[in-house]
Amino acid sequence: TLNNIASCHLYLGEAQEGLETGGRALRIWNDLSTEESPVLLHCTLGDLYLAVAQGDEADKHFRFAVKNTPADAFAHPYALLGLARRYALAGERAKAERYAAHALELSVAHGFRFTEGLAQLVSAQLSGADAPLREAERVFSEIGARRELTQVY
């Protein structure tokens, strides 16, 4: 899908190309006028806007995903982590920590191991503590997502 291509651009360090692809995907989605909401696409766009230092735009996309996703769906804690990263980058550590803690709580409650690991990683980076980093390493090792440990948010 175009969302997956946009994500690949992000991981290749081609955020601008990812924004173009993601924007195209959103326009197509809106033209189709489907009942389903493109929340994962909004999460991808939020990630891409963070990558090009456009926190306000990222915020809009992450908030759309939070608002349009039930708390027991993967995109909800993922979008909360996007907001945590957005506020961490803006120097608003307390707000970032609250979003990360809420994302961790939802991830554990609903068995979303990937976002659980991301939440631990973001918490470790915010606090500088070793325990959340070790927990992120354990979770990512168990689910085979070791690449995520190399990410700095």
Tab-separated table of N, CA and C in Angstrom:
chain	number	residue	atom	x	y	z
A	1	THR	N	0.835	-1.190	0.000
A	1	THR	CA	0.000	0.000	0.000
A	1	THR	C	0.873	1.245	0.000
A	2	LEU	N	0.256	2.366	-0.308
A	2	LEU	CA	1.010	3.625	-0.283
A	2	LEU	C	1.482	3.961	1.129
A	3	ASN	N	0.721	3.580	2.152
A	3	ASN	CA	1.161	3.801	3.526
A	3	ASN	C	2.456	3.051	3.804
A	4	ASN	N	2.538	1.804	3.346
A	4	ASN	CA	3.763	1.027	3.554
A	4	ASN	C	4.942	1.645	2.813
A	5	ILE	N	4.694	2.146	1.620
A	5	ILE	CA	5.762	2.801	0.854
A	5	ILE	C	6.222	4.062	1.575
A	6	ALA	N	5.273	4.834	2.102
A	6	ALA	CA	5.624	6.043	2.849
A	6	ALA	C	6.473	5.681	4.067
A	7	SER	N	6.110	4.587	4.753
A	7	SER	CA	6.897	4.131	5.913
A	7	SER	C	8.302	3.722	5.497
A	8	CYS	N	8.418	3.057	4.363
A	8	CYS	CA	9.745	2.662	3.874
A	8	CYS	C	10.606	3.890	3.611
A	9	HIS	N	10.013	4.919	3.034
A	9	HIS	CA	10.771	6.159	2.812
A	9	HIS	C	11.289	6.710	4.142
A	10	LEU	N	10.450	6.659	5.176
A	10	LEU	CA	10.869	7.146	6.490
A	10	LEU	C	12.092	6.380	6.980
A	11	TYR	N	12.042	5.040	6.913
A	11	TYR	CA	13.148	4.233	7.413
A	11	TYR	C	14.398	4.351	6.546
A	12	LEU	N	14.226	4.781	5.297
A	12	LEU	CA	15.381	4.994	4.425
A	12	LEU	C	15.950	6.402	4.556
A	13	GLY	N	15.348	7.211	5.425
A	13	GLY	CA	15.813	8.584	5.609
A	13	GLY	C	15.336	9.525	4.519
A	14	GLU	N	14.258	9.157	3.864
A	14	GLU	CA	13.693	9.952	2.765
A	14	GLU	C	12.326	10.493	3.175
A	15	ALA	N	12.331	11.292	4.234
A	15	ALA	CA	11.071	11.756	4.808
A	15	ALA	C	10.249	12.587	3.832
A	16	GLN	N	10.895	13.438	3.056
A	16	GLN	CA	10.137	14.276	2.131
A	16	GLN	C	9.405	13.419	1.099
A	17	GLU	N	10.064	12.407	0.577
A	17	GLU	CA	9.414	11.494	-0.368
A	17	GLU	C	8.275	10.752	0.320
A	18	GLY	N	8.487	10.388	1.578
A	18	GLY	CA	7.440	9.730	2.342
A	18	GLY	C	6.228	10.614	2.541
A	19	LEU	N	6.475	11.909	2.790
A	19	LEU	CA	5.359	12.851	2.939
A	19	LEU	C	4.571	12.974	1.640
A	20	GLU	N	5.278	13.001	0.523
A	20	GLU	CA	4.583	13.077	-0.765
A	20	GLU	C	3.724	11.838	-0.991
A	21	THR	N	4.280	10.662	-0.705
A	21	THR	CA	3.540	9.409	-0.879
A	21	THR	C	2.377	9.329	0.102
A	22	GLY	N	2.629	9.666	1.350
A	22	GLY	CA	1.572	9.642	2.360
A	22	GLY	C	0.465	10.632	2.064
A	23	GLY	N	0.845	11.811	1.591
A	23	GLY	CA	-0.165	12.804	1.205
A	23	GLY	C	-1.022	12.316	0.056
A	24	ARG	N	-0.387	11.665	-0.899
A	24	ARG	CA	-1.128	11.090	-2.035
A	24	ARG	C	-2.098	10.017	-1.537
A	25	ALA	N	-1.620	9.173	-0.630
A	25	ALA	CA	-2.468	8.117	-0.078
A	25	ALA	C	-3.679	8.714	0.644
A	26	LEU	N	-3.458	9.781	1.398
A	26	LEU	CA	-4.563	10.407	2.128
A	26	LEU	C	-5.570	11.028	1.163
A	27	ARG	N	-5.082	11.650	0.102
A	27	ARG	CA	-5.996	12.226	-0.903
A	27	ARG	C	-6.836	11.122	-1.549
A	28	ILE	N	-6.214	10.017	-1.892
A	28	ILE	CA	-6.951	8.895	-2.492
A	28	ILE	C	-7.989	8.376	-1.500
A	29	TRP	N	-7.580	8.196	-0.256
A	29	TRP	CA	-8.490	7.696	0.775
A	29	TRP	C	-9.701	8.622	0.902
A	30	ASN	N	-9.440	9.924	0.953
A	30	ASN	CA	-10.526	10.890	1.093
A	30	ASN	C	-11.440	10.883	-0.126
A	31	ASP	N	-10.858	10.693	-1.306
A	31	ASP	CA	-11.666	10.623	-2.535
A	31	ASP	C	-12.574	9.402	-2.527
A	32	LEU	N	-12.136	8.314	-1.901
A	32	LEU	CA	-12.941	7.093	-1.855
A	32	LEU	C	-14.114	7.215	-0.889
A	33	SER	N	-14.025	8.132	0.043
A	33	SER	CA	-15.089	8.381	1.024
A	33	SER	C	-15.551	7.107	1.721
A	34	THR	N	-14.615	6.325	2.198
A	34	THR	CA	-14.981	5.098	2.893
A	34	THR	C	-15.341	5.398	4.344
A	35	GLU	N	-16.056	4.479	4.953
A	35	GLU	CA	-16.446	4.622	6.358
A	35	GLU	C	-15.244	4.431	7.288
A	36	GLU	N	-14.336	3.573	6.884
A	36	GLU	CA	-13.172	3.267	7.703
A	36	GLU	C	-12.230	4.468	7.739
A	37	SER	N	-11.626	4.692	8.891
A	37	SER	CA	-10.723	5.824	9.063
A	37	SER	C	-9.276	5.393	8.820
A	38	PRO	N	-8.497	6.205	8.126
A	38	PRO	CA	-7.099	5.842	7.830
A	38	PRO	C	-6.152	6.167	8.983
A	39	VAL	N	-6.408	5.609	10.154
A	39	VAL	CA	-5.634	5.979	11.337
A	39	VAL	C	-4.163	5.596	11.234
A	40	LEU	N	-3.864	4.439	10.666
A	40	LEU	CA	-2.446	4.063	10.540
A	40	LEU	C	-1.721	4.993	9.587
A	41	LEU	N	-2.395	5.438	8.550
A	41	LEU	CA	-1.802	6.414	7.628
A	41	LEU	C	-1.527	7.724	8.368
A	42	HIS	N	-2.437	8.129	9.232
A	42	HIS	CA	-2.200	9.351	10.013
A	42	HIS	C	-1.010	9.164	10.961
A	43	CYS	N	-0.847	7.967	11.515
A	43	CYS	CA	0.330	7.699	12.361
A	43	CYS	C	1.611	7.820	11.535
A	44	THR	N	1.595	7.252	10.336
A	44	THR	CA	2.769	7.345	9.458
A	44	THR	C	3.067	8.792	9.114
A	45	LEU	N	2.031	9.551	8.779
A	45	LEU	CA	2.238	10.966	8.465
A	45	LEU	C	2.782	11.714	9.676
A	46	GLY	N	2.291	11.385	10.865
A	46	GLY	CA	2.837	12.004	12.075
A	46	GLY	C	4.320	11.710	12.235
A	47	ASP	N	4.700	10.457	12.023
A	47	ASP	CA	6.125	10.088	12.097
A	47	ASP	C	6.947	10.872	11.077
A	48	LEU	N	6.419	10.984	9.875
A	48	LEU	CA	7.138	11.695	8.810
A	48	LEU	C	7.278	13.178	9.132
A	49	TYR	N	6.223	13.789	9.643
A	49	TYR	CA	6.325	15.211	10.005
A	49	TYR	C	7.302	15.424	11.155
A	50	LEU	N	7.378	14.472	12.102
A	50	LEU	CA	8.404	14.591	13.148
A	50	LEU	C	9.798	14.532	12.536
A	51	ALA	N	9.960	13.687	11.529
A	51	ALA	CA	11.273	13.518	10.893
A	51	ALA	C	11.743	14.777	10.184
A	52	VAL	N	10.819	15.633	9.769
A	52	VAL	CA	11.201	16.888	9.108
A	52	VAL	C	10.981	18.086	10.035
A	53	ALA	N	10.906	17.804	11.345
A	53	ALA	CA	10.815	18.839	12.380
A	53	ALA	C	9.598	19.742	12.229
A	54	GLN	N	8.462	19.141	11.887
A	54	GLN	CA	7.207	19.888	11.821
A	54	GLN	C	6.256	19.314	12.871
A	55	GLY	N	6.569	19.625	14.131
A	55	GLY	CA	5.833	19.069	15.258
A	55	GLY	C	4.358	19.380	15.265
A	56	ASP	N	3.975	20.585	14.860
A	56	ASP	CA	2.553	20.935	14.865
A	56	ASP	C	1.769	20.081	13.872
A	57	GLU	N	2.346	19.836	12.710
A	57	GLU	CA	1.685	18.977	11.720
A	57	GLU	C	1.624	17.538	12.216
A	58	ALA	N	2.711	17.069	12.822
A	58	ALA	CA	2.728	15.721	13.386
A	58	ALA	C	1.630	15.586	14.434
A	59	ASP	N	1.513	16.589	15.280
A	59	ASP	CA	0.519	16.604	16.342
A	59	ASP	C	-0.887	16.387	15.779
A	60	LYS	N	-1.220	17.078	14.709
A	60	LYS	CA	-2.560	16.953	14.096
A	60	LYS	C	-2.841	15.515	13.682
A	61	HIS	N	-1.861	14.873	13.080
A	61	HIS	CA	-2.071	13.506	12.597
A	61	HIS	C	-2.157	12.506	13.750
A	62	PHE	N	-1.297	12.651	14.748
A	62	PHE	CA	-1.366	11.743	15.892
A	62	PHE	C	-2.683	11.924	16.653
A	63	ARG	N	-3.127	13.167	16.814
A	63	ARG	CA	-4.392	13.413	17.519
A	63	ARG	C	-5.580	12.851	16.731
A	64	PHE	N	-5.523	12.939	15.407
A	64	PHE	CA	-6.580	12.344	14.583
A	64	PHE	C	-6.654	10.841	14.875
A	65	ALA	N	-5.499	10.188	14.920
A	65	ALA	CA	-5.468	8.748	15.161
A	65	ALA	C	-5.996	8.402	16.546
A	66	VAL	N	-5.618	9.174	17.563
A	66	VAL	CA	-6.101	8.918	18.917
A	66	VAL	C	-7.619	9.085	18.971
A	67	LYS	N	-8.102	10.150	18.375
A	67	LYS	CA	-9.538	10.453	18.415
A	67	LYS	C	-10.371	9.409	17.667
A	68	ASN	N	-9.839	8.853	16.608
A	68	ASN	CA	-10.607	7.974	15.736
A	68	ASN	C	-10.287	6.493	15.896
A	69	THR	N	-9.600	6.146	16.978
A	69	THR	CA	-9.238	4.761	17.239
A	69	THR	C	-9.628	4.400	18.661
A	70	PRO	N	-10.285	3.254	18.852
A	70	PRO	CA	-10.565	2.834	20.233
A	70	PRO	C	-9.260	2.519	20.968
A	71	ALA	N	-9.306	2.631	22.279
A	71	ALA	CA	-8.099	2.428	23.087
A	71	ALA	C	-7.554	1.016	22.980
A	72	ASP	N	-8.380	0.063	22.549
A	72	ASP	CA	-7.907	-1.314	22.437
A	72	ASP	C	-7.449	-1.674	21.028
A	73	ALA	N	-7.156	-0.674	20.210
A	73	ALA	CA	-6.620	-0.892	18.864
A	73	ALA	C	-5.169	-0.408	18.829
A	74	PHE	N	-4.334	-1.096	18.069
A	74	PHE	CA	-2.893	-0.827	18.011
A	74	PHE	C	-2.570	0.645	17.741
A	75	ALA	N	-3.301	1.279	16.836
A	75	ALA	CA	-2.973	2.657	16.447
A	75	ALA	C	-3.106	3.637	17.606
A	76	HIS	N	-3.934	3.321	18.596
A	76	HIS	CA	-4.144	4.259	19.699
A	76	HIS	C	-2.863	4.456	20.525
A	77	PRO	N	-2.284	3.382	21.088
A	77	PRO	CA	-1.041	3.616	21.838
A	77	PRO	C	0.111	4.068	20.933
A	78	TYR	N	0.103	3.630	19.674
A	78	TYR	CA	1.162	4.085	18.762
A	78	TYR	C	1.078	5.601	18.577
A	79	ALA	N	-0.139	6.115	18.393
A	79	ALA	CA	-0.312	7.566	18.228
A	79	ALA	C	0.037	8.306	19.515
A	80	LEU	N	-0.292	7.724	20.671
A	80	LEU	CA	0.104	8.342	21.945
A	80	LEU	C	1.619	8.445	22.044
A	81	LEU	N	2.314	7.417	21.567
A	81	LEU	CA	3.782	7.469	21.554
A	81	LEU	C	4.284	8.529	20.590
A	82	GLY	N	3.578	8.713	19.488
A	82	GLY	CA	3.928	9.797	18.573
A	82	GLY	C	3.829	11.145	19.271
A	83	LEU	N	2.769	11.313	20.049
A	83	LEU	CA	2.622	12.565	20.803
A	83	LEU	C	3.715	12.689	21.859
A	84	ALA	N	4.076	11.580	22.498
A	84	ALA	CA	5.173	11.620	23.483
A	84	ALA	C	6.467	12.082	22.816
A	85	ARG	N	6.759	11.517	21.646
A	85	ARG	CA	7.972	11.905	20.930
A	85	ARG	C	7.907	13.364	20.496
A	86	ARG	N	6.731	13.790	20.050
A	86	ARG	CA	6.557	15.178	19.604
A	86	ARG	C	6.870	16.147	20.751
A	87	TYR	N	6.331	15.857	21.940
A	87	TYR	CA	6.558	16.747	23.075
A	87	TYR	C	7.976	16.624	23.627
A	88	ALA	N	8.565	15.452	23.541
A	88	ALA	CA	9.960	15.305	23.946
A	88	ALA	C	10.856	16.176	23.072
A	89	LEU	N	10.607	16.147	21.775
A	89	LEU	CA	11.402	16.969	20.848
A	89	LEU	C	11.190	18.453	21.073
A	90	ALA	N	10.007	18.813	21.595
A	90	ALA	CA	9.711	20.224	21.878
A	90	ALA	C	10.204	20.651	23.257
A	91	GLY	N	10.836	19.717	23.988
A	91	GLY	CA	11.357	20.044	25.310
A	91	GLY	C	10.314	20.014	26.412
A	92	GLU	N	9.153	19.442	26.153
A	92	GLU	CA	8.086	19.356	27.149
A	92	GLU	C	8.080	17.944	27.746
A	93	ARG	N	9.077	17.711	28.570
A	93	ARG	CA	9.333	16.361	29.089
A	93	ARG	C	8.176	15.792	29.901
A	94	ALA	N	7.579	16.590	30.791
A	94	ALA	CA	6.495	16.079	31.639
A	94	ALA	C	5.313	15.612	30.788
A	95	LYS	N	4.975	16.375	29.790
A	95	LYS	CA	3.875	15.998	28.904
A	95	LYS	C	4.250	14.737	28.123
A	96	ALA	N	5.477	14.668	27.649
A	96	ALA	CA	5.948	13.494	26.912
A	96	ALA	C	5.877	12.249	27.794
A	97	GLU	N	6.285	12.378	29.048
A	97	GLU	CA	6.258	11.237	29.962
A	97	GLU	C	4.837	10.752	30.206
A	98	ARG	N	3.876	11.674	30.312
A	98	ARG	CA	2.475	11.266	30.517
A	98	ARG	C	1.951	10.480	29.323
A	99	TYR	N	2.237	10.957	28.112
A	99	TYR	CA	1.781	10.237	26.917
A	99	TYR	C	2.442	8.861	26.826
A	100	ALA	N	3.730	8.792	27.118
A	100	ALA	CA	4.440	7.508	27.058
A	100	ALA	C	3.890	6.535	28.098
A	101	ALA	N	3.615	7.026	29.304
A	101	ALA	CA	3.084	6.163	30.358
A	101	ALA	C	1.696	5.633	29.981
A	102	HIS	N	0.866	6.486	29.410
A	102	HIS	CA	-0.471	6.044	28.994
A	102	HIS	C	-0.366	5.021	27.862
A	103	ALA	N	0.537	5.248	26.931
A	103	ALA	CA	0.742	4.288	25.836
A	103	ALA	C	1.217	2.945	26.376
A	104	LEU	N	2.115	2.960	27.351
A	104	LEU	CA	2.604	1.722	27.951
A	104	LEU	C	1.462	0.984	28.647
A	105	GLU	N	0.656	1.711	29.400
A	105	GLU	CA	-0.469	1.111	30.107
A	105	GLU	C	-1.424	0.411	29.122
A	106	LEU	N	-1.793	1.090	28.044
A	106	LEU	CA	-2.693	0.500	27.050
A	106	LEU	C	-2.044	-0.676	26.327
A	107	SER	N	-0.772	-0.546	26.018
A	107	SER	CA	-0.069	-1.614	25.305
A	107	SER	C	-0.033	-2.898	26.126
A	108	VAL	N	0.281	-2.773	27.398
A	108	VAL	CA	0.329	-3.945	28.268
A	108	VAL	C	-1.072	-4.527	28.434
A	109	ALA	N	-2.059	-3.665	28.640
A	109	ALA	CA	-3.429	-4.131	28.865
A	109	ALA	C	-3.988	-4.905	27.674
A	110	HIS	N	-3.573	-4.515	26.470
A	110	HIS	CA	-4.152	-5.114	25.269
A	110	HIS	C	-3.181	-6.021	24.507
A	111	GLY	N	-2.016	-6.248	25.070
A	111	GLY	CA	-1.073	-7.192	24.474
A	111	GLY	C	-0.370	-6.700	23.222
A	112	PHE	N	-0.198	-5.402	23.100
A	112	PHE	CA	0.512	-4.844	21.943
A	112	PHE	C	1.998	-4.763	22.278
A	113	ARG	N	2.699	-5.851	22.030
A	113	ARG	CA	4.094	-5.957	22.435
A	113	ARG	C	4.975	-4.919	21.748
A	114	PHE	N	4.716	-4.652	20.472
A	114	PHE	CA	5.554	-3.693	19.744
A	114	PHE	C	5.466	-2.308	20.384
A	115	THR	N	4.247	-1.824	20.634
A	115	THR	CA	4.134	-0.498	21.252
A	115	THR	C	4.567	-0.534	22.713
A	116	GLU	N	4.473	-1.692	23.349
A	116	GLU	CA	5.011	-1.822	24.704
A	116	GLU	C	6.518	-1.574	24.679
A	117	GLY	N	7.200	-2.199	23.734
A	117	GLY	CA	8.640	-1.986	23.604
A	117	GLY	C	8.980	-0.550	23.271
A	118	LEU	N	8.212	0.031	22.352
A	118	LEU	CA	8.461	1.440	21.999
A	118	LEU	C	8.242	2.353	23.198
A	119	ALA	N	7.193	2.084	23.970
A	119	ALA	CA	6.911	2.917	25.142
A	119	ALA	C	8.051	2.808	26.160
A	120	GLN	N	8.575	1.597	26.353
A	120	GLN	CA	9.711	1.429	27.262
A	120	GLN	C	10.936	2.188	26.743
A	121	LEU	N	11.150	2.122	25.425
A	121	LEU	CA	12.291	2.806	24.831
A	121	LEU	C	12.169	4.322	24.977
A	122	VAL	N	10.988	4.859	24.681
A	122	VAL	CA	10.766	6.301	24.836
A	122	VAL	C	10.936	6.698	26.299
A	123	SER	N	10.397	5.888	27.224
A	123	SER	CA	10.547	6.182	28.655
A	123	SER	C	12.012	6.188	29.069
A	124	ALA	N	12.776	5.229	28.551
A	124	ALA	CA	14.205	5.176	28.865
A	124	ALA	C	14.924	6.414	28.349
A	125	GLN	N	14.577	6.827	27.149
A	125	GLN	CA	15.231	7.996	26.582
A	125	GLN	C	14.843	9.276	27.322
A	126	LEU	N	13.621	9.334	27.809
A	126	LEU	CA	13.186	10.516	28.564
A	126	LEU	C	13.813	10.571	29.942
A	127	SER	N	13.911	9.409	30.601
A	127	SER	CA	14.371	9.385	31.991
A	127	SER	C	15.863	9.135	32.138
A	128	GLY	N	16.469	8.515	31.132
A	128	GLY	CA	17.865	8.128	31.248
A	128	GLY	C	18.058	6.893	32.116
A	129	ALA	N	16.960	6.267	32.531
A	129	ALA	CA	17.033	5.094	33.405
A	129	ALA	C	17.322	3.832	32.603
A	130	ASP	N	18.025	2.894	33.236
A	130	ASP	CA	18.375	1.639	32.581
A	130	ASP	C	17.232	0.633	32.540
A	131	ALA	N	16.384	0.616	33.580
A	131	ALA	CA	15.344	-0.412	33.676
A	131	ALA	C	14.406	-0.411	32.458
A	132	PRO	N	13.878	0.742	32.022
A	132	PRO	CA	13.005	0.697	30.850
A	132	PRO	C	13.751	0.279	29.579
A	133	LEU	N	15.018	0.622	29.487
A	133	LEU	CA	15.803	0.217	28.323
A	133	LEU	C	15.984	-1.300	28.308
A	134	ARG	N	16.283	-1.866	29.451
A	134	ARG	CA	16.408	-3.330	29.528
A	134	ARG	C	15.083	-4.007	29.182
A	135	GLU	N	13.987	-3.424	29.634
A	135	GLU	CA	12.673	-3.990	29.335
A	135	GLU	C	12.370	-3.877	27.837
A	136	ALA	N	12.722	-2.755	27.226
A	136	ALA	CA	12.544	-2.603	25.773
A	136	ALA	C	13.370	-3.644	25.028
A	137	GLU	N	14.607	-3.849	25.462
A	137	GLU	CA	15.464	-4.863	24.838
A	137	GLU	C	14.833	-6.243	24.939
A	138	ARG	N	14.293	-6.568	26.104
A	138	ARG	CA	13.661	-7.879	26.312
A	138	ARG	C	12.447	-8.051	25.390
A	139	VAL	N	11.582	-7.051	25.365
A	139	VAL	CA	10.370	-7.138	24.544
A	139	VAL	C	10.735	-7.248	23.069
A	140	PHE	N	11.607	-6.378	22.601
A	140	PHE	CA	11.975	-6.404	21.175
A	140	PHE	C	12.686	-7.700	20.807
A	141	SER	N	13.470	-8.233	21.707
A	141	SER	CA	14.131	-9.509	21.445
A	141	SER	C	13.098	-10.627	21.316
A	142	GLU	N	12.121	-10.623	22.195
A	142	GLU	CA	11.085	-11.656	22.168
A	142	GLU	C	10.246	-11.614	20.893
A	143	ILE	N	10.010	-10.427	20.360
A	143	ILE	CA	9.151	-10.319	19.167
A	143	ILE	C	9.955	-10.156	17.879
A	144	GLY	N	11.277	-10.180	17.984
A	144	GLY	CA	12.117	-10.096	16.793
A	144	GLY	C	12.148	-8.720	16.150
A	145	ALA	N	12.088	-7.683	16.954
A	145	ALA	CA	12.087	-6.306	16.437
A	145	ALA	C	13.309	-5.542	16.923
A	146	ARG	N	14.464	-6.155	16.833
A	146	ARG	CA	15.685	-5.550	17.372
A	146	ARG	C	16.078	-4.238	16.701
A	147	ARG	N	15.708	-4.036	15.452
A	147	ARG	CA	16.053	-2.799	14.761
A	147	ARG	C	15.526	-1.577	15.523
A	148	GLU	N	14.409	-1.741	16.179
A	148	GLU	CA	13.803	-0.623	16.891
A	148	GLU	C	14.710	-0.076	17.999
A	149	LEU	N	15.570	-0.915	18.546
A	149	LEU	CA	16.469	-0.463	19.595
A	149	LEU	C	17.473	0.570	19.102
A	150	THR	N	17.668	0.635	17.816
A	150	THR	CA	18.619	1.609	17.265
A	150	THR	C	17.978	2.967	17.038
A	151	GLN	N	16.679	3.082	17.272
A	151	GLN	CA	15.964	4.324	17.006
A	151	GLN	C	16.100	5.279	18.192
A	152	VAL	N	16.330	6.511	17.895
A	152	VAL	CA	16.356	7.553	18.916
A	152	VAL	C	15.149	8.429	18.666
A	153	TYR	N	14.333	8.577	19.695
A	153	TYR	CA	13.114	9.384	19.546
A	153	TYR	C	13.251	10.694	20.253
